[in-house]
Coordinates of C-alpha atoms and ligand atoms in Angstrom, one line a residue:
M20 CA -146.6 -58.2 -61.6
S21 CA -147.1 -61.1 -63.9
Q22 CA -148.5 -64.4 -62.6
P23 CA -146.0 -67.3 -62.6
S24 CA -147.3 -70.2 -64.7
L25 CA -148.7 -73.0 -62.7
M26 CA -148.3 -76.7 -63.4
T27 CA -149.7 -79.6 -61.5
I28 CA -147.0 -82.1 -60.4
P29 CA -148.4 -85.6 -60.0
G30 CA -148.4 -86.9 -56.4
Q31 CA -149.2 -85.5 -53.0
V32 CA -148.4 -81.9 -53.8
D33 CA -150.1 -78.7 -54.6
P34 CA -149.4 -76.8 -57.8
V35 CA -146.1 -74.9 -57.7
P36 CA -144.7 -72.1 -59.8
V37 CA -142.6 -73.6 -62.5
A38 CA -140.2 -71.5 -64.5
R39 CA -140.4 -71.8 -68.3
D40 CA -137.4 -72.5 -70.5
I41 CA -136.7 -68.9 -70.7
T42 CA -136.6 -67.0 -67.4
P43 CA -136.9 -63.3 -68.1
R44 CA -134.1 -61.2 -66.6
A45 CA -134.4 -57.7 -65.3
D46 CA -132.1 -56.4 -68.1
G47 CA -134.2 -58.1 -70.8
R48 CA -131.4 -60.3 -72.0
V49 CA -131.9 -64.1 -72.3
D50 CA -129.8 -66.7 -70.6
L51 CA -128.8 -69.3 -73.3
I52 CA -127.8 -72.0 -70.8
G53 CA -130.3 -74.8 -70.8
L54 CA -131.6 -74.2 -74.3
P55 CA -131.2 -76.7 -77.1
R56 CA -129.8 -75.8 -80.5
P57 CA -133.1 -75.3 -82.3
R58 CA -134.3 -73.0 -79.5
I59 CA -131.1 -70.9 -79.8
R60 CA -131.5 -70.8 -83.5
E61 CA -135.1 -69.6 -83.1
L62 CA -134.0 -66.8 -80.7
F63 CA -131.3 -65.7 -83.1
E64 CA -133.9 -65.4 -85.9
Q65 CA -136.3 -63.5 -83.7
A66 CA -133.4 -61.1 -82.9
G67 CA -133.0 -60.4 -86.6
L68 CA -130.6 -62.9 -88.2
D69 CA -131.6 -64.5 -91.4
A70 CA -132.4 -68.2 -91.4
R71 CA -129.0 -69.3 -92.8
Q72 CA -127.0 -67.1 -90.4
A73 CA -129.2 -68.1 -87.4
K74 CA -128.5 -71.8 -88.1
L75 CA -124.8 -71.4 -88.5
R76 CA -124.5 -69.1 -85.4
A77 CA -126.6 -71.4 -83.3
K78 CA -124.4 -74.3 -84.2
Q79 CA -121.2 -72.4 -83.3
V80 CA -122.7 -70.9 -80.1
F81 CA -124.0 -74.2 -79.0
H82 CA -120.6 -75.7 -79.3
W83 CA -118.9 -72.9 -77.4
L84 CA -121.4 -73.0 -74.6
Y85 CA -121.8 -76.7 -73.9
H86 CA -118.7 -78.3 -75.4
R87 CA -116.1 -75.7 -74.6
G88 CA -117.7 -74.1 -71.6
V89 CA -116.9 -70.5 -72.4
T90 CA -118.6 -67.9 -70.2
E91 CA -118.2 -64.9 -72.5
F92 CA -119.2 -64.3 -76.1
E93 CA -115.9 -62.5 -76.6
A94 CA -114.2 -65.9 -76.3
M95 CA -116.0 -67.3 -79.3
T96 CA -113.1 -66.8 -81.7
D97 CA -114.7 -68.1 -84.8
I98 CA -117.6 -65.6 -84.6
A99 CA -116.9 -62.3 -86.2
K100 CA -115.6 -59.6 -83.9
T101 CA -118.6 -57.3 -84.6
M102 CA -121.1 -60.1 -83.9
R103 CA -119.8 -60.8 -80.4
P104 CA -121.1 -57.5 -78.8
W105 CA -124.4 -58.0 -80.7
L106 CA -124.8 -61.3 -78.9
A107 CA -123.7 -59.9 -75.5
E108 CA -126.3 -57.2 -75.8
R109 CA -129.1 -59.7 -76.2
F110 CA -128.0 -62.8 -74.4
V111 CA -126.1 -64.0 -71.4
I112 CA -124.2 -67.2 -70.5
G113 CA -125.4 -68.1 -67.0
R114 CA -124.1 -70.3 -64.2
P115 CA -125.7 -70.8 -60.8
D116 CA -124.1 -68.5 -58.2
V117 CA -121.8 -70.2 -55.7
V118 CA -122.7 -69.4 -52.1
E119 CA -120.2 -71.7 -50.6
A120 CA -117.6 -74.2 -51.8
Q121 CA -116.2 -76.8 -49.4
H122 CA -113.4 -79.3 -49.9
S123 CA -113.2 -82.4 -47.8
S124 CA -110.0 -84.0 -46.6
D125 CA -110.9 -87.1 -48.7
G126 CA -111.2 -85.1 -51.9
T127 CA -115.0 -84.8 -51.8
R128 CA -116.2 -81.3 -52.8
K129 CA -119.5 -79.7 -52.1
W130 CA -121.1 -76.5 -53.4
L131 CA -124.0 -74.6 -52.1
L132 CA -125.5 -72.9 -55.1
R133 CA -128.1 -70.2 -55.6
T134 CA -130.7 -69.6 -58.3
G135 CA -131.2 -66.2 -59.9
D136 CA -134.3 -65.7 -57.8
G137 CA -132.4 -66.5 -54.5
H138 CA -133.1 -70.2 -53.8
D139 CA -130.3 -72.4 -52.4
F140 CA -129.5 -75.9 -53.6
E141 CA -126.5 -78.2 -53.6
M142 CA -124.1 -80.3 -55.5
V143 CA -121.4 -82.8 -54.5
F144 CA -118.4 -84.2 -56.3
I145 CA -117.0 -87.5 -55.1
P146 CA -113.8 -88.8 -56.7
D147 CA -112.5 -92.3 -56.2
E148 CA -109.8 -94.5 -57.8
T149 CA -111.8 -95.3 -61.0
R150 CA -114.3 -92.5 -61.4
G151 CA -115.4 -89.0 -60.4
T152 CA -119.1 -88.7 -59.6
L153 CA -121.0 -85.5 -59.6
C154 CA -124.2 -85.6 -57.6
I155 CA -126.7 -83.0 -58.8
S156 CA -130.0 -81.6 -57.7
S157 CA -133.3 -81.5 -59.6
Q158 CA -135.5 -79.4 -57.3
V159 CA -135.1 -76.9 -54.5
G160 CA -136.5 -79.0 -51.7
C161 CA -138.7 -82.0 -52.2
T162 CA -142.4 -82.8 -51.9
L163 CA -141.9 -86.3 -50.7
N164 CA -141.1 -86.2 -47.0
C165 CA -139.0 -89.4 -46.7
T166 CA -138.5 -89.4 -42.9
F167 CA -134.8 -90.2 -42.9
C168 CA -133.9 -87.6 -45.6
H169 CA -133.1 -84.0 -44.6
T170 CA -134.3 -82.6 -47.9
G171 CA -137.7 -84.2 -47.0
T172 CA -138.1 -81.8 -44.2
M173 CA -137.9 -78.9 -46.6
R174 CA -140.8 -77.6 -48.5
L175 CA -140.6 -77.8 -52.3
V176 CA -139.7 -74.3 -53.4
R177 CA -139.6 -75.0 -57.1
N178 CA -138.4 -77.2 -59.8
L179 CA -134.9 -76.3 -61.2
T180 CA -134.9 -75.2 -64.8
P181 CA -132.9 -77.1 -67.5
G182 CA -130.3 -74.3 -67.3
E183 CA -130.0 -74.7 -63.5
I184 CA -129.6 -78.5 -63.9
V185 CA -127.1 -78.5 -66.7
G186 CA -125.5 -75.4 -65.1
Q187 CA -124.4 -77.6 -62.2
V188 CA -122.4 -79.9 -64.5
M189 CA -120.9 -76.8 -66.2
L190 CA -119.9 -75.3 -62.9
A191 CA -118.2 -78.5 -61.8
R192 CA -116.3 -78.5 -65.1
D193 CA -115.3 -74.9 -64.5
A194 CA -114.1 -75.8 -61.0
L195 CA -112.3 -78.9 -62.0
G196 CA -110.7 -77.1 -65.0
E197 CA -112.1 -79.8 -67.4
W198 CA -113.3 -78.0 -70.5
P199 CA -111.9 -79.6 -73.6
R200 CA -109.8 -77.4 -75.8
G201 CA -110.4 -79.5 -78.9
T202 CA -111.3 -78.0 -82.3
M203 CA -114.6 -77.9 -84.1
A204 CA -113.8 -79.1 -87.6
G205 CA -114.3 -76.4 -90.3
L206 CA -115.6 -73.8 -87.8
D207 CA -112.9 -73.2 -85.4
A208 CA -109.9 -71.1 -86.2
V209 CA -108.2 -71.6 -82.9
E210 CA -104.9 -73.4 -82.9
D211 CA -104.9 -76.0 -80.2
D212 CA -101.9 -78.0 -79.1
R213 CA -103.8 -80.6 -77.1
G214 CA -106.1 -81.5 -80.0
H215 CA -109.4 -83.3 -79.4
Y216 CA -110.5 -84.0 -75.9
T217 CA -111.0 -87.6 -74.9
A218 CA -112.7 -89.0 -71.8
D219 CA -109.4 -90.4 -70.6
G220 CA -107.9 -88.8 -67.6
R221 CA -111.0 -86.7 -66.9
L222 CA -112.0 -86.2 -63.3
L223 CA -115.7 -85.8 -63.8
T224 CA -116.8 -89.1 -65.4
N225 CA -120.2 -89.9 -63.9
I226 CA -123.3 -88.1 -62.9
V227 CA -126.0 -89.1 -60.5
L228 CA -129.3 -87.4 -59.9
M229 CA -129.2 -88.0 -56.1
G230 CA -129.0 -84.5 -54.8
M231 CA -132.1 -82.5 -53.7
G232 CA -135.4 -83.3 -55.1
E233 CA -137.3 -86.1 -57.0
P234 CA -136.2 -85.9 -60.6
L235 CA -139.3 -87.7 -61.9
Y236 CA -141.4 -84.9 -60.5
N237 CA -139.5 -82.5 -62.7
F238 CA -139.4 -84.8 -65.7
D239 CA -139.3 -82.4 -68.6
H240 CA -136.6 -80.2 -67.3
V241 CA -134.5 -83.1 -66.2
R242 CA -134.9 -84.8 -69.6
D243 CA -134.0 -81.6 -71.5
A244 CA -130.9 -81.0 -69.3
L245 CA -129.8 -84.6 -69.6
H246 CA -130.1 -84.3 -73.4
L247 CA -127.7 -81.4 -73.4
I248 CA -125.4 -83.4 -71.1
M249 CA -125.5 -86.4 -73.4
D250 CA -125.3 -84.5 -76.7
G251 CA -122.0 -85.4 -78.5
D252 CA -121.5 -81.8 -79.4
G253 CA -122.7 -80.7 -75.9
L254 CA -121.2 -82.0 -72.7
G255 CA -120.8 -85.4 -74.3
L256 CA -121.3 -87.7 -71.4
S257 CA -122.5 -91.2 -72.2
K258 CA -125.9 -92.3 -70.9
R259 CA -124.2 -95.3 -69.4
R260 CA -122.4 -92.9 -67.0
I261 CA -125.5 -91.2 -65.8
T262 CA -127.9 -92.5 -63.1
L263 CA -131.2 -91.1 -62.2
S264 CA -132.5 -92.0 -58.7
T265 CA -136.2 -92.1 -58.0
S266 CA -138.1 -92.8 -54.8
G267 CA -140.5 -94.7 -57.1
V268 CA -142.6 -92.5 -59.2
I269 CA -144.0 -95.4 -61.2
P270 CA -146.0 -93.5 -63.9
M271 CA -142.9 -91.7 -65.1
M272 CA -140.4 -94.6 -65.1
E273 CA -141.2 -96.0 -68.5
R274 CA -140.9 -92.5 -70.1
C275 CA -137.6 -92.1 -68.2
G276 CA -136.2 -95.2 -69.9
E277 CA -137.6 -94.3 -73.3
E278 CA -137.0 -90.6 -73.5
I279 CA -133.8 -90.3 -71.4
G280 CA -132.4 -93.8 -71.4
V281 CA -130.0 -93.4 -68.5
N282 CA -129.4 -95.9 -65.7
L283 CA -132.0 -96.2 -63.1
A284 CA -131.6 -96.3 -59.3
V285 CA -134.6 -96.9 -57.1
S286 CA -134.7 -95.8 -53.5
L287 CA -136.3 -98.9 -52.1
H288 CA -135.1 -98.7 -48.4
A289 CA -137.6 -101.2 -47.1
V290 CA -139.2 -104.5 -48.1
R291 CA -142.2 -104.4 -45.7
K292 CA -145.2 -102.3 -46.5
E293 CA -145.6 -100.8 -43.0
V294 CA -141.9 -99.8 -42.9
R295 CA -141.8 -98.3 -46.4
D296 CA -145.1 -96.5 -45.8
E297 CA -143.4 -94.8 -42.9
I298 CA -139.9 -94.0 -44.3
V299 CA -140.8 -93.4 -48.0
P300 CA -144.4 -92.1 -47.7
L301 CA -144.8 -92.3 -51.5
N302 CA -145.2 -96.0 -50.9
R303 CA -148.8 -95.4 -49.8
K304 CA -149.5 -94.4 -53.4
Y305 CA -147.1 -96.7 -55.3
G306 CA -146.5 -99.9 -53.4
I307 CA -143.4 -102.2 -53.3
E308 CA -144.6 -104.9 -55.6
E309 CA -146.0 -102.5 -58.2
L310 CA -142.7 -100.6 -58.1
L311 CA -140.7 -103.8 -58.7
A312 CA -142.9 -104.8 -61.6
A313 CA -142.3 -101.3 -63.1
C314 CA -138.5 -101.9 -62.6
A315 CA -138.8 -105.3 -64.5
D316 CA -140.3 -103.3 -67.4
Y317 CA -137.8 -100.5 -67.3
P318 CA -136.6 -100.0 -70.9
G319 CA -132.9 -100.8 -71.4
A320 CA -132.4 -102.7 -68.1
S321 CA -130.3 -105.9 -68.6
N322 CA -127.7 -107.8 -66.8
A323 CA -125.1 -105.5 -68.4
R324 CA -127.1 -102.5 -67.2
R325 CA -128.6 -103.4 -63.9
I326 CA -131.0 -101.4 -61.8
T327 CA -129.5 -100.1 -58.5
F328 CA -131.7 -100.5 -55.4
E329 CA -130.7 -98.0 -52.8
Y330 CA -131.2 -99.2 -49.2
V331 CA -130.4 -96.8 -46.3
M332 CA -129.4 -98.7 -43.2
L333 CA -131.6 -97.7 -40.2
R334 CA -131.0 -99.4 -36.9
D335 CA -133.9 -101.7 -35.9
K336 CA -136.0 -100.3 -38.6
N337 CA -135.2 -102.1 -41.9
D338 CA -131.9 -103.9 -41.1
S339 CA -132.8 -107.4 -39.9
D340 CA -131.7 -110.7 -41.4
E341 CA -135.3 -111.3 -42.3
D342 CA -135.4 -108.0 -44.2
A343 CA -132.3 -109.0 -46.2
R344 CA -133.9 -112.4 -47.1
E345 CA -137.1 -110.7 -48.1
L346 CA -135.2 -108.3 -50.3
V347 CA -133.5 -111.2 -52.1
R348 CA -136.9 -113.0 -52.5
L349 CA -138.5 -109.9 -54.0
L350 CA -135.7 -109.1 -56.4
R351 CA -135.7 -112.7 -57.5
K352 CA -139.4 -112.9 -57.8
Y353 CA -139.4 -110.1 -60.4
D354 CA -136.3 -111.5 -62.0
L355 CA -134.6 -108.1 -61.8
P356 CA -131.1 -107.4 -63.1
A357 CA -130.3 -105.8 -59.8
K358 CA -127.6 -104.6 -57.6
V359 CA -128.2 -103.3 -54.1
N360 CA -126.4 -100.2 -52.7
L361 CA -126.3 -100.3 -48.9
I362 CA -126.1 -96.8 -47.6
P363 CA -125.1 -96.1 -44.0
F364 CA -127.6 -93.6 -42.7
N365 CA -126.0 -90.2 -42.3
P366 CA -127.6 -88.6 -39.2
W367 CA -128.8 -85.0 -39.1
P368 CA -130.0 -83.0 -36.1
G369 CA -133.5 -84.0 -35.2
A370 CA -133.6 -87.1 -37.3
G371 CA -135.5 -89.8 -35.5
Y372 CA -133.2 -92.6 -36.7
E373 CA -129.8 -94.1 -36.0
C374 CA -127.4 -95.8 -38.4
S375 CA -127.2 -99.6 -38.2
S376 CA -124.0 -100.9 -36.7
P377 CA -121.2 -101.9 -39.1
E378 CA -121.6 -105.5 -38.1
R379 CA -125.3 -105.4 -38.8
I380 CA -124.7 -103.8 -42.2
Q381 CA -122.1 -106.4 -43.1
A382 CA -124.4 -109.3 -42.0
F383 CA -127.2 -107.8 -44.2
S384 CA -124.8 -107.4 -47.1
D385 CA -123.6 -111.0 -46.7
I386 CA -127.2 -112.4 -46.9
V387 CA -128.0 -110.4 -50.0
F388 CA -124.7 -111.4 -51.6
E389 CA -125.3 -115.1 -50.8
G390 CA -128.7 -114.7 -52.5
G391 CA -126.7 -114.0 -55.7
I392 CA -127.1 -110.2 -55.7
S393 CA -124.2 -107.8 -55.3
A394 CA -124.7 -105.6 -52.3
P395 CA -121.7 -103.4 -51.6
V396 CA -121.8 -101.0 -48.6
R397 CA -121.3 -97.5 -49.7
T398 CA -118.4 -95.8 -47.9
P399 CA -119.5 -92.5 -46.3
R400 CA -117.6 -89.7 -48.1
G401 CA -117.0 -86.1 -47.1
R402 CA -118.4 -86.6 -43.6
D403 CA -116.3 -83.7 -42.4
I404 CA -118.3 -81.4 -44.7
D405 CA -121.7 -83.0 -44.3
A406 CA -121.7 -84.1 -47.9
A407 CA -125.1 -85.9 -47.8
C408 CA -128.4 -85.2 -49.3
G409 CA -129.9 -81.9 -48.0
Q410 CA -127.4 -81.2 -45.3
L411 CA -125.2 -78.3 -46.4
R412 CA -128.0 -75.9 -46.7
T413 CA -128.9 -76.1 -43.0
A414 CA -125.3 -75.9 -41.9
A415 CA -124.8 -72.8 -44.2
E416 CA -127.8 -71.0 -42.9
K417 CA -126.3 -70.9 -39.5
K418 CA -123.1 -69.3 -40.7
S419 CA -122.4 -65.6 -41.0
R420 CA -121.7 -64.1 -44.4
A421 CA -118.1 -63.2 -43.4
Q422 CA -117.5 -66.8 -42.3
R423 CA -118.8 -68.1 -45.6
D424 CA -116.6 -65.7 -47.6
R425 CA -113.5 -66.7 -45.7
E426 CA -114.3 -70.4 -46.2
A427 CA -114.9 -69.9 -49.9
R428 CA -111.5 -68.3 -50.2
E429 CA -109.8 -71.0 -48.3
S430 CA -111.5 -73.7 -50.3
E431 CA -110.4 -72.0 -53.5
A432 CA -106.8 -72.2 -52.3
T433 CA -107.1 -75.9 -51.5
A434 CA -108.7 -76.5 -54.9
A435 CA -105.5 -75.5 -56.7
P436 CA -104.2 -79.1 -57.3
F437 CA -107.3 -79.8 -59.4
A438 CA -107.0 -76.7 -61.5
Ligands
SAH508 N1 -135.5 -88.2 -54.7 C1 -134.6 -89.1 -55.3 C2 -133.2 -88.7 -55.5 C3 -132.6 -87.9 -54.4 S1 -132.4 -88.6 -52.8 C4 -134.7 -90.4 -54.4 O1 -135.2 -90.4 -53.3 O2 -134.2 -91.4 -54.9 C5 -131.1 -89.8 -53.2 C6 -130.7 -90.7 -52.1 O3 -130.2 -89.9 -51.0 C7 -131.7 -91.5 -51.5 O4 -131.8 -92.8 -52.1 C8 -131.3 -91.7 -50.1 O5 -130.7 -93.0 -50.0 C9 -130.1 -90.8 -49.9 N2 -130.3 -90.1 -48.6 C10 -131.1 -89.2 -48.3 N3 -130.9 -88.8 -47.0 C11 -130.0 -89.6 -46.5 C12 -129.3 -89.8 -45.2 N4 -129.7 -89.0 -44.2 N5 -128.4 -90.7 -45.1 C13 -128.0 -91.5 -46.1 N6 -128.6 -91.4 -47.3 C14 -129.5 -90.5 -47.5
SF4_509 FE1 -137.2 -86.4 -51.7 FE2 -135.5 -88.4 -52.3 FE3 -135.3 -87.1 -50.0 FE4 -137.3 -88.7 -50.4 S1 -135.1 -89.3 -50.3 S2 -137.4 -86.7 -49.5 S3 -137.7 -88.4 -52.6 S4 -135.0 -86.2 -52.0

């Protein structure tokens, strides 16, 4: 057996096996999902196409994969009929496997997904009046052990590959029936009565990296996946509609702004050292003031593009009036273009915390708001399906295979209005 390549991830972790951009498959074919255009072109050349052909085919295939969402080479109608089996013999168009799909009474949808090598991770879709937000994972598990987070109790299994990250968005578009049917000028022979796709009326409008894992500990794969998601000829989502959430990996924040350029959310959760040291242990390495200074330097942050500070409300832990005043003082001190997201703690079995009372959360919000900073309270969504970070996996582990299959079928049926 070959040794997996090892990469050291900064922080309090041991080296973990990291998949490279191409994960070899048992049948020798290469999964194209997650690869950028130049890489696809390179593979086509290696497989025997001449440079001109490889360039043209890579452009066409890229468009079909990421913009149109096709899952079979046979559907690539502007590629010669004889060429399609040639592609199918050498390449595949992957999607993560769906282990379980749940649909909440409030419209929230949640998927338990599985990698090719059998690791489970999750994704949640949360629609509201003005937008539809897909919450995606960046790792299976997490190294960072935040005490209120269920993912934190799991060992880091491995980083997700670019294909597994972008594959989540593609799967959501599959499930929501949202692939555009627009034409590709000069290359596409298909008649299309709907014409070019626009963002109007689309359900999936925003993406947040707030699922399992710490995205800045899987920087390269997250960056490569987000480039495919933002590519105008790829998934075509604006960077203004994508938010990356970090627990405060300071050394990677500047690169995140420069090389990815998406909105930043920071999981602050506490304003006193002893409390943040406990609930976000990374604080022992990168402290609060240092973190806020890095936020002040975040490339692209402005009053129009504010940094979101996430603050999970834990009873008698971080929710006093004094904490709220200290939060205002700190955000003002660093002159941060900030908004605060107050998140009611979502309990899980064995968690050593309780959620603050609604009155306490409101009082906290009022103080921050009076300090001139917007501090909405996030409404819990999908509570009937445990749609919070790291919770589906445990629930699913307790279910039998038959029960899961039945629920998946039922969920498919309820999903019909979206199709
Ligand atoms: N690792 C990154 C991104 C994933 S966690 C980070 O920590 O920012 C994203 C968010 O999930 C965290 O900000 C945290 O607020 C939220 N979260 C985790 N467990 C939660 C729980 N039990 N209740 C409410 N929010 C939770
Ligand atoms: Fe990891 Fe984020 Fe959970 Fe902390 S809150 S354990 S960083 S996923």
